[in-house]
PDB file of C-alpha atoms and ligand atoms in Angstrom:
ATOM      1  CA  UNK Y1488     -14.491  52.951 -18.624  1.00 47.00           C
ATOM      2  CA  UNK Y1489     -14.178  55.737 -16.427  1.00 48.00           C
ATOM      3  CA  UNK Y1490     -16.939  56.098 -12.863  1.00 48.00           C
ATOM      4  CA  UNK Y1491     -18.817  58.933 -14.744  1.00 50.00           C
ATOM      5  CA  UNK Y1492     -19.699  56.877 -17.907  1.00 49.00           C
ATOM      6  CA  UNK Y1493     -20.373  53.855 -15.453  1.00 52.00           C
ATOM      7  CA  UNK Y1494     -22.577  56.333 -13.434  1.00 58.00           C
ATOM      8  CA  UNK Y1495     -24.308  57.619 -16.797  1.00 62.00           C
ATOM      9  CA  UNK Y1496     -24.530  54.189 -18.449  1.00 64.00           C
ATOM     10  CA  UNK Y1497     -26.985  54.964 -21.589  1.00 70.00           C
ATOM     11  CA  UNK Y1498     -30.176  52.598 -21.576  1.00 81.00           C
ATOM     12  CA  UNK Y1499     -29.501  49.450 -23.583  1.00 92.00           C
ATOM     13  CA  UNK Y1500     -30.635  49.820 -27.061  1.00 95.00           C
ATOM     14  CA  UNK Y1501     -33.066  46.638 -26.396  1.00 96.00           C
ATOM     15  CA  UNK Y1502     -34.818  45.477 -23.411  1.00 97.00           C
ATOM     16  CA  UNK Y1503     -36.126  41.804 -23.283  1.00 97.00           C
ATOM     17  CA  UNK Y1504     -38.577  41.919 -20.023  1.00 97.00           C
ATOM     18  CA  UNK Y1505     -40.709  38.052 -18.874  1.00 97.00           C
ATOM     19  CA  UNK Y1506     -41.680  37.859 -22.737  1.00 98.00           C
ATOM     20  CA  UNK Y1507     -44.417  34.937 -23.675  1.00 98.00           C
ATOM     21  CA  UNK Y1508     -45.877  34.595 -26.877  1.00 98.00           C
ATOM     22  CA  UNK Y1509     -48.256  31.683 -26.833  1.00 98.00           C
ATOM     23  CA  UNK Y1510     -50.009  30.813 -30.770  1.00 97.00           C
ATOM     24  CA  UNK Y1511     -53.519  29.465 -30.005  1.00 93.00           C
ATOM     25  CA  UNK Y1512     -53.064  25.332 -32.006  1.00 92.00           C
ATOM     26  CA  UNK Y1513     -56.830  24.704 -32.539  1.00 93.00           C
ATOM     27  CA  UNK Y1514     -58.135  24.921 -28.699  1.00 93.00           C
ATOM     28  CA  UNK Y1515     -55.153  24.877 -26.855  1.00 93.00           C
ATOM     29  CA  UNK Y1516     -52.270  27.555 -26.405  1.00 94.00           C
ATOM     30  CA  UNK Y1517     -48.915  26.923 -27.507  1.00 96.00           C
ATOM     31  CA  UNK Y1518     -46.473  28.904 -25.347  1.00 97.00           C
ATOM     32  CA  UNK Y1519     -43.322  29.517 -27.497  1.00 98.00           C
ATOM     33  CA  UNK Y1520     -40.920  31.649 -25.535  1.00 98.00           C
ATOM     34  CA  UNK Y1521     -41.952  31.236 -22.021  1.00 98.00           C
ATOM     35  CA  UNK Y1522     -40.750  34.531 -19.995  1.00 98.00           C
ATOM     36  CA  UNK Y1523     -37.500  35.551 -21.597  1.00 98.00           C
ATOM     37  CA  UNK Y1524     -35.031  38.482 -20.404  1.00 98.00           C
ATOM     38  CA  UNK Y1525     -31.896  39.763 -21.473  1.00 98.00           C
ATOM     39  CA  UNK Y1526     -30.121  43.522 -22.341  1.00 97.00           C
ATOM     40  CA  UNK Y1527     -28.526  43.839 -25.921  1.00 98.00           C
ATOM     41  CA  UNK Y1528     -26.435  47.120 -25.762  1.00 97.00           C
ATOM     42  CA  UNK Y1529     -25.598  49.670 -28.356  1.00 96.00           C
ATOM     43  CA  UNK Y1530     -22.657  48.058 -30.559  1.00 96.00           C
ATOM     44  CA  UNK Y1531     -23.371  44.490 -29.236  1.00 97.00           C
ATOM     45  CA  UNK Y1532     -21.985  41.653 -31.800  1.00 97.00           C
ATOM     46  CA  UNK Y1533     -24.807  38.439 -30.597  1.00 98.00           C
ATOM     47  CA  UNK Y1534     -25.081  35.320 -31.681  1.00 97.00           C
ATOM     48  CA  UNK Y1535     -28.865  33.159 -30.824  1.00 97.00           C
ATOM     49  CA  UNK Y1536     -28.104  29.906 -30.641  1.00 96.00           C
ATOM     50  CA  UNK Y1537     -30.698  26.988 -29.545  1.00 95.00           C
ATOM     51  CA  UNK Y1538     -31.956  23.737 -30.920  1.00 94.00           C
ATOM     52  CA  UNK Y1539     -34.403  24.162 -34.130  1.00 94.00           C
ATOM     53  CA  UNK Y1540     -38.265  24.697 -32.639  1.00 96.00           C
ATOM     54  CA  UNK Y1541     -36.477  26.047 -29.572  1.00 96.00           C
ATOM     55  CA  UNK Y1542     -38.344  29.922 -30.284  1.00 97.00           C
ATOM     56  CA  UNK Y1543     -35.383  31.590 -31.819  1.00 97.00           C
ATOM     57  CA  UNK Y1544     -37.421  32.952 -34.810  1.00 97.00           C
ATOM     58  CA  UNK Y1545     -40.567  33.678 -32.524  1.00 98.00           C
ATOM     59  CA  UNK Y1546     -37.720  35.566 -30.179  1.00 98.00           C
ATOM     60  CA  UNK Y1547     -36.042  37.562 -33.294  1.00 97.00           C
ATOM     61  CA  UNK Y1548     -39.723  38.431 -34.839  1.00 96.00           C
ATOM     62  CA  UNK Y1549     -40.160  40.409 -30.815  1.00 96.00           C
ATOM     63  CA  UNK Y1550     -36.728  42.525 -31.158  1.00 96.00           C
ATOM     64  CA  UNK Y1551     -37.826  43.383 -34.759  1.00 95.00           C
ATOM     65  CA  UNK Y1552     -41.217  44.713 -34.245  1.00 91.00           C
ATOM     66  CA  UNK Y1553     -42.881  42.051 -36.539  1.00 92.00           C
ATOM     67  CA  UNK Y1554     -44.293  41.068 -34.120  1.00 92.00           C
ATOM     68  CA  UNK Y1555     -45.622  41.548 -30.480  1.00 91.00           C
ATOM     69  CA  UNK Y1556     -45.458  39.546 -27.032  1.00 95.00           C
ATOM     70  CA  UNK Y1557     -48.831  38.309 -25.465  1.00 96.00           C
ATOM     71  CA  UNK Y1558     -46.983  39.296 -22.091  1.00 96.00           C
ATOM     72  CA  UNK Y1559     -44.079  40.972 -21.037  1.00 97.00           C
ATOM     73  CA  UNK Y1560     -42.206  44.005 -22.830  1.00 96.00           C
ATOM     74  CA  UNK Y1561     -39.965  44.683 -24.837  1.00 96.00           C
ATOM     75  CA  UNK Y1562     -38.362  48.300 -25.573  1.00 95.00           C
ATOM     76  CA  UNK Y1563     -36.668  49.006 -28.574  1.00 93.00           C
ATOM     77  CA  UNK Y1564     -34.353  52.226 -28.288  1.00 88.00           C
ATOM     78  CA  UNK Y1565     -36.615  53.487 -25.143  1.00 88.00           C
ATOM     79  CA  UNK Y1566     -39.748  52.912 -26.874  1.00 89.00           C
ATOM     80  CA  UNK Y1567     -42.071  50.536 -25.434  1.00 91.00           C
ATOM     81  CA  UNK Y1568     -43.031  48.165 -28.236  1.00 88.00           C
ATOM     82  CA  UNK Y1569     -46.354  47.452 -26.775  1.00 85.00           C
ATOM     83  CA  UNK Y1570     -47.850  51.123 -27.274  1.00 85.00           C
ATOM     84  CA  UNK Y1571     -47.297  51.930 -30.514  1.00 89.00           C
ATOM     85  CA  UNK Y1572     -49.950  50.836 -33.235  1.00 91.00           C
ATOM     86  CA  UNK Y1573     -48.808  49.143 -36.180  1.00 90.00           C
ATOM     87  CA  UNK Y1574     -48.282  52.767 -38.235  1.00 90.00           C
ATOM     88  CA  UNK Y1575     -45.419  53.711 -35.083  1.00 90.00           C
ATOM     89  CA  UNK Y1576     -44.686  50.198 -35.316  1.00 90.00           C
ATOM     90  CA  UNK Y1577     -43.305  50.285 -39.152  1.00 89.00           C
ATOM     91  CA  UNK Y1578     -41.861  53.239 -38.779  1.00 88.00           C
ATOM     92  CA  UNK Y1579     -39.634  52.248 -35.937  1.00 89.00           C
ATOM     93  CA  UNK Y1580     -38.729  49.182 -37.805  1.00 90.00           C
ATOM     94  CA  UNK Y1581     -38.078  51.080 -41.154  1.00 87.00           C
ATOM     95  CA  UNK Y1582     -36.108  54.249 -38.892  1.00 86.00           C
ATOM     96  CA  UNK Y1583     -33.734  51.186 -36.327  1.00 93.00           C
ATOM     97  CA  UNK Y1584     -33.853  48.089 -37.987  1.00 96.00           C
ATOM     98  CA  UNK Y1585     -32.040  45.834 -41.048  1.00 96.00           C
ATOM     99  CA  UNK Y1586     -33.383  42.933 -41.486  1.00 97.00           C
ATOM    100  CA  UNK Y1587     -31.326  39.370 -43.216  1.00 97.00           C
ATOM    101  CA  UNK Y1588     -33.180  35.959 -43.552  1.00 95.00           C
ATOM    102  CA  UNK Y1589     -32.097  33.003 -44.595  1.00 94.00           C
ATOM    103  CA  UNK Y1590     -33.851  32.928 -48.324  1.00 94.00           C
ATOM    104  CA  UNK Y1591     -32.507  36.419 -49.499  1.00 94.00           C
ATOM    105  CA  UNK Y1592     -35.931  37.845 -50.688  1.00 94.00           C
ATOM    106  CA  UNK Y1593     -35.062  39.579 -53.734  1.00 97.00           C
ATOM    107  CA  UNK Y1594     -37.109  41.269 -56.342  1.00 97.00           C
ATOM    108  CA  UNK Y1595     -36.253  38.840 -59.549  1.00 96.00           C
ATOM    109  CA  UNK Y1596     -36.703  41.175 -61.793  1.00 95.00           C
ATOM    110  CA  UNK Y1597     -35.572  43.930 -60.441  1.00 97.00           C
ATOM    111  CA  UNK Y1598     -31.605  44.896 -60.320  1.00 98.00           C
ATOM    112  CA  UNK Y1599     -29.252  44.516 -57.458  1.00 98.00           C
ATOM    113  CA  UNK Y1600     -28.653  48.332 -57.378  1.00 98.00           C
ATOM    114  CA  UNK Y1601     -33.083  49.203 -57.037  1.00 96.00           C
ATOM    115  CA  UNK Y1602     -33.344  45.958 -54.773  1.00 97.00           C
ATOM    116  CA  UNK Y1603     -30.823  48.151 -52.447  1.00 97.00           C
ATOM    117  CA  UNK Y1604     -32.468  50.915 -53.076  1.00 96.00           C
ATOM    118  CA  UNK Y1605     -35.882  49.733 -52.182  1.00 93.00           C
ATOM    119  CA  UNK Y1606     -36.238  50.697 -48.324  1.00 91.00           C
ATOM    120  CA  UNK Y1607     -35.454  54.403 -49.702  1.00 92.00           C
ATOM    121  CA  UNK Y1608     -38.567  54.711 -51.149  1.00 84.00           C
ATOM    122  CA  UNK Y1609     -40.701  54.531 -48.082  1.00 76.00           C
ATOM    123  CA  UNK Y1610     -37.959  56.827 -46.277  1.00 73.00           C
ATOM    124  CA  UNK Y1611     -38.819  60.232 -48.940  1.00 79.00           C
ATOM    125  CA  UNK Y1612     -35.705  60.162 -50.680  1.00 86.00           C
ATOM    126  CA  UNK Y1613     -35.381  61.431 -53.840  1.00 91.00           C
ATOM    127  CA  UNK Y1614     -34.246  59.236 -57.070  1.00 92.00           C
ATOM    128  CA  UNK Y1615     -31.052  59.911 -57.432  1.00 94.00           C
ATOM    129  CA  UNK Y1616     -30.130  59.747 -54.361  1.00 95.00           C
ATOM    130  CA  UNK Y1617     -31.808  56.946 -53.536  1.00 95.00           C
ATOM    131  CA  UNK Y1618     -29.856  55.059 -56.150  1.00 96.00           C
ATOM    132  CA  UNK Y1619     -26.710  57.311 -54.659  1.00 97.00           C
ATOM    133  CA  UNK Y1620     -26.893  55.302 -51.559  1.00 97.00           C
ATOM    134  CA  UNK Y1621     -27.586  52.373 -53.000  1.00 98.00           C
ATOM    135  CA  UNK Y1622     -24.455  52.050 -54.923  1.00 98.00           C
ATOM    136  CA  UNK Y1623     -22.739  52.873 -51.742  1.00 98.00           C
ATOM    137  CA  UNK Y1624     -24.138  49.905 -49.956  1.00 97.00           C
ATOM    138  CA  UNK Y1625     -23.753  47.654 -52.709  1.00 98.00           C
ATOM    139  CA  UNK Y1626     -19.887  49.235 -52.367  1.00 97.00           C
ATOM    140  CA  UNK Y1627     -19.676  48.527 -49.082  1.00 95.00           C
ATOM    141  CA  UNK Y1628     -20.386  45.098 -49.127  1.00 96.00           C
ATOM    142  CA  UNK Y1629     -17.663  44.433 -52.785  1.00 96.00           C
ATOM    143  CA  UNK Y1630     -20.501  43.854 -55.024  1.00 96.00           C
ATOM    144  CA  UNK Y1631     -19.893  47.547 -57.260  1.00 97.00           C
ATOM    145  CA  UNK Y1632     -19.330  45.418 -60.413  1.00 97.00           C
ATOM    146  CA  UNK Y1633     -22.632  43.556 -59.779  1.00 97.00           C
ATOM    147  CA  UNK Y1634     -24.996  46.488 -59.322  1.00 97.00           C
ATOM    148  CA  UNK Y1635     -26.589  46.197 -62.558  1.00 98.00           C
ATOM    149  CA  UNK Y1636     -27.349  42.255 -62.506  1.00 98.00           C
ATOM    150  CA  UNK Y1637     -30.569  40.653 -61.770  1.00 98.00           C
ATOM    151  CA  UNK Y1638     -30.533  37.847 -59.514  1.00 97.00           C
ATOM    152  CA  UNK Y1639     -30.434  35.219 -61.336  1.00 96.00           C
ATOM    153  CA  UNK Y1640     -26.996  36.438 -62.634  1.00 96.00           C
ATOM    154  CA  UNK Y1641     -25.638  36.452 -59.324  1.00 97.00           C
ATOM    155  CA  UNK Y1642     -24.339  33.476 -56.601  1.00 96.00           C
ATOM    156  CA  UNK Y1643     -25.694  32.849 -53.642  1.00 96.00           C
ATOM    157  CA  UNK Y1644     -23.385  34.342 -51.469  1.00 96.00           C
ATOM    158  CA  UNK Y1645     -23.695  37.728 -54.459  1.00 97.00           C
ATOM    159  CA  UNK Y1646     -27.607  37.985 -53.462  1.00 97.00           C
ATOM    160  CA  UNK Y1647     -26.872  37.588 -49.544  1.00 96.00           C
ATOM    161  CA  UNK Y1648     -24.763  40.627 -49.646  1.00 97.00           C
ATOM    162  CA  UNK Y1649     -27.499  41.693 -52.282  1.00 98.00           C
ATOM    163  CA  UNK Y1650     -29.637  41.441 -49.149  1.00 97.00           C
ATOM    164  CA  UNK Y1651     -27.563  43.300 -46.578  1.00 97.00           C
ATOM    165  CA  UNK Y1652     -26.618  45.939 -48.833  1.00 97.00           C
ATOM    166  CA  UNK Y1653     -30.320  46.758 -48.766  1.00 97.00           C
ATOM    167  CA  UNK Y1654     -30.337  45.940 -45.157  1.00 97.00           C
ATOM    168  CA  UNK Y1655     -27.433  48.667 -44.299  1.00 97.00           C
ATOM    169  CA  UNK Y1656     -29.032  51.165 -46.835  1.00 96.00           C
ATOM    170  CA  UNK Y1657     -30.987  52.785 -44.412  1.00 94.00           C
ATOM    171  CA  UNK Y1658     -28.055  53.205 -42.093  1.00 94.00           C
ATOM    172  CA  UNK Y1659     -30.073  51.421 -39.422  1.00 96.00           C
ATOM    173  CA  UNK Y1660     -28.484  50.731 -35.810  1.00 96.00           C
ATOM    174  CA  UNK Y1661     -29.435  47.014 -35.147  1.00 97.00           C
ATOM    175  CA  UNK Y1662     -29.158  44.477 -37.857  1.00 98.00           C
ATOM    176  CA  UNK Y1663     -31.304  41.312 -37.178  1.00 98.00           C
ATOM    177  CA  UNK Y1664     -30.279  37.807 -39.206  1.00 98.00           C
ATOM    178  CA  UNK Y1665     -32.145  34.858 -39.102  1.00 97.00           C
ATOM    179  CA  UNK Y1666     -30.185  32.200 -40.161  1.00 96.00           C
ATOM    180  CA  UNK Y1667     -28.378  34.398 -42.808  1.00 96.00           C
ATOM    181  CA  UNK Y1668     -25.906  31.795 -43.864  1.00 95.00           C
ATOM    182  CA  UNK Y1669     -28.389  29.087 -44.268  1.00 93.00           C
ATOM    183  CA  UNK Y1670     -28.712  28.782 -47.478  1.00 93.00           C
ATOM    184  CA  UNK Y1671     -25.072  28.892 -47.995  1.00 94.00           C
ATOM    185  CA  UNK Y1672     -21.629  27.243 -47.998  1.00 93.00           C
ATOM    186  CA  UNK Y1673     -18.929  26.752 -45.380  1.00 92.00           C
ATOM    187  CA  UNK Y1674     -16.917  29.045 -46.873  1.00 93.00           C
ATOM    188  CA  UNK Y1675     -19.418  31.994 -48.428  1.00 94.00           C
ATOM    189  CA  UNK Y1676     -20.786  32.053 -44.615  1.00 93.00           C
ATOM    190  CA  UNK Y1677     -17.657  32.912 -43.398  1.00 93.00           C
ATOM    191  CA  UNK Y1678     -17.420  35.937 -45.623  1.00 93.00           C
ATOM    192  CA  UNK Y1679     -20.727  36.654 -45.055  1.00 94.00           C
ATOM    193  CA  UNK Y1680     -20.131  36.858 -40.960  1.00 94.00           C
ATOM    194  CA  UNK Y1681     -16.859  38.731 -42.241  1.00 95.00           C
ATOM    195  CA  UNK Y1682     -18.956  41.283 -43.357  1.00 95.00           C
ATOM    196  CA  UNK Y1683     -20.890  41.484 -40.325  1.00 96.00           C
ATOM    197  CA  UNK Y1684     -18.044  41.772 -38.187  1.00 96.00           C
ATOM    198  CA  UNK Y1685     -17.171  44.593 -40.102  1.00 96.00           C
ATOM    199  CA  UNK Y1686     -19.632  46.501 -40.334  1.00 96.00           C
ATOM    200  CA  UNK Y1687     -20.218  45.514 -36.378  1.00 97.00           C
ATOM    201  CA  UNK Y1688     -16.922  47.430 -35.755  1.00 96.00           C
ATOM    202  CA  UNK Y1689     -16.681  50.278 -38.507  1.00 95.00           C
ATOM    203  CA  UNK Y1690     -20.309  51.581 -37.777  1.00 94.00           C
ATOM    204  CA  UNK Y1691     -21.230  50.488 -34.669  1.00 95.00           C
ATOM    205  CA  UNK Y1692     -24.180  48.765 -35.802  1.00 97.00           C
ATOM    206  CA  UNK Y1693     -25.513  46.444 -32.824  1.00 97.00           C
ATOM    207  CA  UNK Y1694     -25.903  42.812 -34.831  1.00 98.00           C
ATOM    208  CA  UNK Y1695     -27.736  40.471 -33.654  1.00 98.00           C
ATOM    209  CA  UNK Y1696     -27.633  36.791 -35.668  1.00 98.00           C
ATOM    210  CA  UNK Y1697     -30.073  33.855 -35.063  1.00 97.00           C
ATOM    211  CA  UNK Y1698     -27.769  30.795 -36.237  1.00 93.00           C
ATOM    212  CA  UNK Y1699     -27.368  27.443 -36.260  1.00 86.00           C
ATOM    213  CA  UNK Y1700     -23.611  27.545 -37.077  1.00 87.00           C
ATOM    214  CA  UNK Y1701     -20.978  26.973 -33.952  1.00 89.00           C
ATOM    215  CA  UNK Y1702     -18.786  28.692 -36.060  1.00 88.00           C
ATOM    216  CA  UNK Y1703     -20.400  31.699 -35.981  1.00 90.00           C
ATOM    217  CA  UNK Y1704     -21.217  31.347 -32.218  1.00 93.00           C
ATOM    218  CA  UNK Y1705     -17.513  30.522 -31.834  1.00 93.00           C
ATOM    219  CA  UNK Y1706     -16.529  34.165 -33.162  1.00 93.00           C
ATOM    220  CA  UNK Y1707     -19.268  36.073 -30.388  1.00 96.00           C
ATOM    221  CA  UNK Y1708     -17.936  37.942 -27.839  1.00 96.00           C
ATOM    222  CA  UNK Y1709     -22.269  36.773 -26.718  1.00 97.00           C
ATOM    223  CA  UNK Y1710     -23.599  33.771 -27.002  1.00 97.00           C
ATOM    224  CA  UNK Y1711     -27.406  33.682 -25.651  1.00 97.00           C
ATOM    225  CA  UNK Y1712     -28.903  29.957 -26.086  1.00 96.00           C
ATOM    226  CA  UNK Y1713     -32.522  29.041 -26.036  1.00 97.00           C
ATOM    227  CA  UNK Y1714     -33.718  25.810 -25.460  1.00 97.00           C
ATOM    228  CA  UNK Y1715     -37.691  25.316 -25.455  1.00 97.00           C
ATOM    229  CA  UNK Y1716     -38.822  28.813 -24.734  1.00 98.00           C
ATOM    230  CA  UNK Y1717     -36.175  29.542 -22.129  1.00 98.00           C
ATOM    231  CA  UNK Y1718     -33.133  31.359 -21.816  1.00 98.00           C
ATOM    232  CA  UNK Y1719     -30.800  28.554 -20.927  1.00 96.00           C
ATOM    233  CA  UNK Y1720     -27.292  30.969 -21.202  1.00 96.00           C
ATOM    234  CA  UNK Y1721     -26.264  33.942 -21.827  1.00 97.00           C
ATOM    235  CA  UNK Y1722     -22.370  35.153 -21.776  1.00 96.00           C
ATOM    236  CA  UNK Y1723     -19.321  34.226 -23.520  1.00 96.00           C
ATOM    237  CA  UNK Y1724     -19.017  30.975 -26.327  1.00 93.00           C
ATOM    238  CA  UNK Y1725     -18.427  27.979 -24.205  1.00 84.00           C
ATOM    239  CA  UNK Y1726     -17.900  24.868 -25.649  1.00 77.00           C
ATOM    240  CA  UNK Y1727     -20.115  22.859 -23.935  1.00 69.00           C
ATOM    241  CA  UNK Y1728     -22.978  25.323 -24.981  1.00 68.00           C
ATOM    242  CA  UNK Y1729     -21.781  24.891 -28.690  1.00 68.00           C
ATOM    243  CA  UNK Y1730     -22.440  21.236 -29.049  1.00 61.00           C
ATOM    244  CA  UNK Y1731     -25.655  20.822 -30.992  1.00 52.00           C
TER     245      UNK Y1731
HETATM  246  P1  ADP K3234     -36.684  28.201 -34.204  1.00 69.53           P
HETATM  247  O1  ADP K3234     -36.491  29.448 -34.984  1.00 69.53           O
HETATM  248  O2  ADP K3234     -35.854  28.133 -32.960  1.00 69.53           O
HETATM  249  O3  ADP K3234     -36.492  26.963 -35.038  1.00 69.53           O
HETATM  250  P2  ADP K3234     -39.466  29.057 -34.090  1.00 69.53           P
HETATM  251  O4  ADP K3234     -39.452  30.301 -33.286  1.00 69.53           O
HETATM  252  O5  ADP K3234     -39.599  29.166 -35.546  1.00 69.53           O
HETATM  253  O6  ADP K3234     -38.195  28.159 -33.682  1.00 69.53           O
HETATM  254  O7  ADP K3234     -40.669  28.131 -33.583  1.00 69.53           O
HETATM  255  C1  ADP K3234     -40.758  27.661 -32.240  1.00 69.53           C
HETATM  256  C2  ADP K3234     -42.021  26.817 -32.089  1.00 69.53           C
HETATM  257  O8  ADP K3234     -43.157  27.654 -32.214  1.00 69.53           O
HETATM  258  C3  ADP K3234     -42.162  25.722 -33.125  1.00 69.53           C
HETATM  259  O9  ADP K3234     -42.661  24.590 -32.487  1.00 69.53           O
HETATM  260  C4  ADP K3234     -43.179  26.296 -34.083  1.00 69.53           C
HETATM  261  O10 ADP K3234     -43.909  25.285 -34.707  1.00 69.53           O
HETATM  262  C5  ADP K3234     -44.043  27.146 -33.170  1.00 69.53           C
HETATM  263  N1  ADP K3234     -44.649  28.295 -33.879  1.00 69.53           N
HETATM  264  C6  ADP K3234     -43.998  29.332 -34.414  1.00 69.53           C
HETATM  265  N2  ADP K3234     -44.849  30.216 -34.983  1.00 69.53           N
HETATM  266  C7  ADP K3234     -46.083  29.696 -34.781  1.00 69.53           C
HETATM  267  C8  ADP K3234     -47.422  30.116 -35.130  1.00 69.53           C
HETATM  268  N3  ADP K3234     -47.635  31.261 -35.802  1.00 69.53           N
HETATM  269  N4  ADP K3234     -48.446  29.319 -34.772  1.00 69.53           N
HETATM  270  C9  ADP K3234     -48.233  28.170 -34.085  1.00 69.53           C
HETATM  271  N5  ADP K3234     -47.023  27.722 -33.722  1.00 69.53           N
HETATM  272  C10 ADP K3234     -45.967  28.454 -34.065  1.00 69.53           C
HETATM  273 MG1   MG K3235     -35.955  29.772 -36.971  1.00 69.53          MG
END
């Protein structure tokens, strides 16, 4: 990198500032994630790793607007999360962000081609080419001979990439995946994070992946680990912060 792009370093595309969100449990507050802070930049590949409980869903649901901190801030692309209403809100989620869980949420009626193609329909695109786009997406991640099928006609590993097809449709610049390979086995997760990877590289997209899989860790260039509402690291995989 050369002084003058050190010197004009662009703002990271998310800014995790002291974050709390405490749930109210009948009287008492629960605090969840207990002042959090980290920088994910543009083009970022991270892996959130941490003990189940530990806040990693609580922590994801804060990048990807679903949600908002009862202190702190977080900024999403310069915009501070805590002033916009929930209108601004869904629009910067529907504009920045693809989301992946770990049960693939799929219309069951509905094809794999108009799943894809749902997001498009809240973004004023027309029909054909919403379904244009869609077919490239569903291209994009090798399922072209699948576009027609339901569902139920397809594997699991066929619906996850179901799922990010209609994730990437949007051509968002942060993907966020909460446990995305769950659901799935050793070997279908692995193509799964393939896909990630590539699309990580290829498009830039910044990826960020809530996971309980070491092997997934293991292939971050970022690890960041919570453990009971705290940031406990936050760099490179290490093995001794891969263990559980
Ligand atoms: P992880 O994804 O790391 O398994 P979560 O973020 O889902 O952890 O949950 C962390 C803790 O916060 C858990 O103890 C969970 O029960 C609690 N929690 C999450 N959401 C709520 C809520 N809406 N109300 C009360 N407690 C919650
Ligand atoms: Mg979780």
């Amino acid at each position: 990198m050369t002084a003058t792009a050190t010197a004009l370093a662009p703002e990271p595309l998310i800014e995790v500032r002291d974050v709390v969100r405490e749930f109210m449990v009948g009287e008492a507050p629960l605090q969840v994630l207990k002042g959090i802070r980290f920088d994910i930049g543009r083009g970022e590949f991270v892996s959130i790793i941490g003990p189940s409980g530990s806040g990693k869903s609580t922590l994801m649901y804060q990048l990807g607007c679903l949600d908002t901190p009862t202190s702190g801030t977080v900024r999403l692309a310069g915009n501070d999360v805590i002033d916009l209403d929930d209108a601004d809100l869904a629009a910067l989620r529907n504009r920045f962000i693809g989301f992946v869980f770990q049960s693939f949420n799929l219309l069951a009626r509905t094809t794999a081609v108009d799943n894809v193609a749902l997001p498009l329909r809240y973004a004023d695109v027309g029909f054909a080419e919403r379904r244009r786009r869609a077919r490239a997406a569903l291209e994009r991640v090798g399922l072209t001979s699948r576009a027609e099928h339901t569902p139920e006609r397809l594997s699991g590993g066929e619906r996850q990439r179901v799922a990010i097809a209609r994730a990437i449709v949007t051509a968002p610049e942060l993907l966020l995946c909460d446990e995305p390979t769950g659901n799935l086995d050793q070997k279908v997760g692995r193509e799964i994070i393939d896909l990630f990877q590539g699309l990580n590289r290829e498009t830039g997209t910044t990826v960020v992946i809530v996971t309980h899989d070491m092997s997934i860790a293991r292939r971050s260039p970022r690890v960041i680990r919570v453990v009971d509402g705290l940031l406990e690291y936050d760099g490179p995989p290490h093995d001794s912060h891969l263990e559980t």
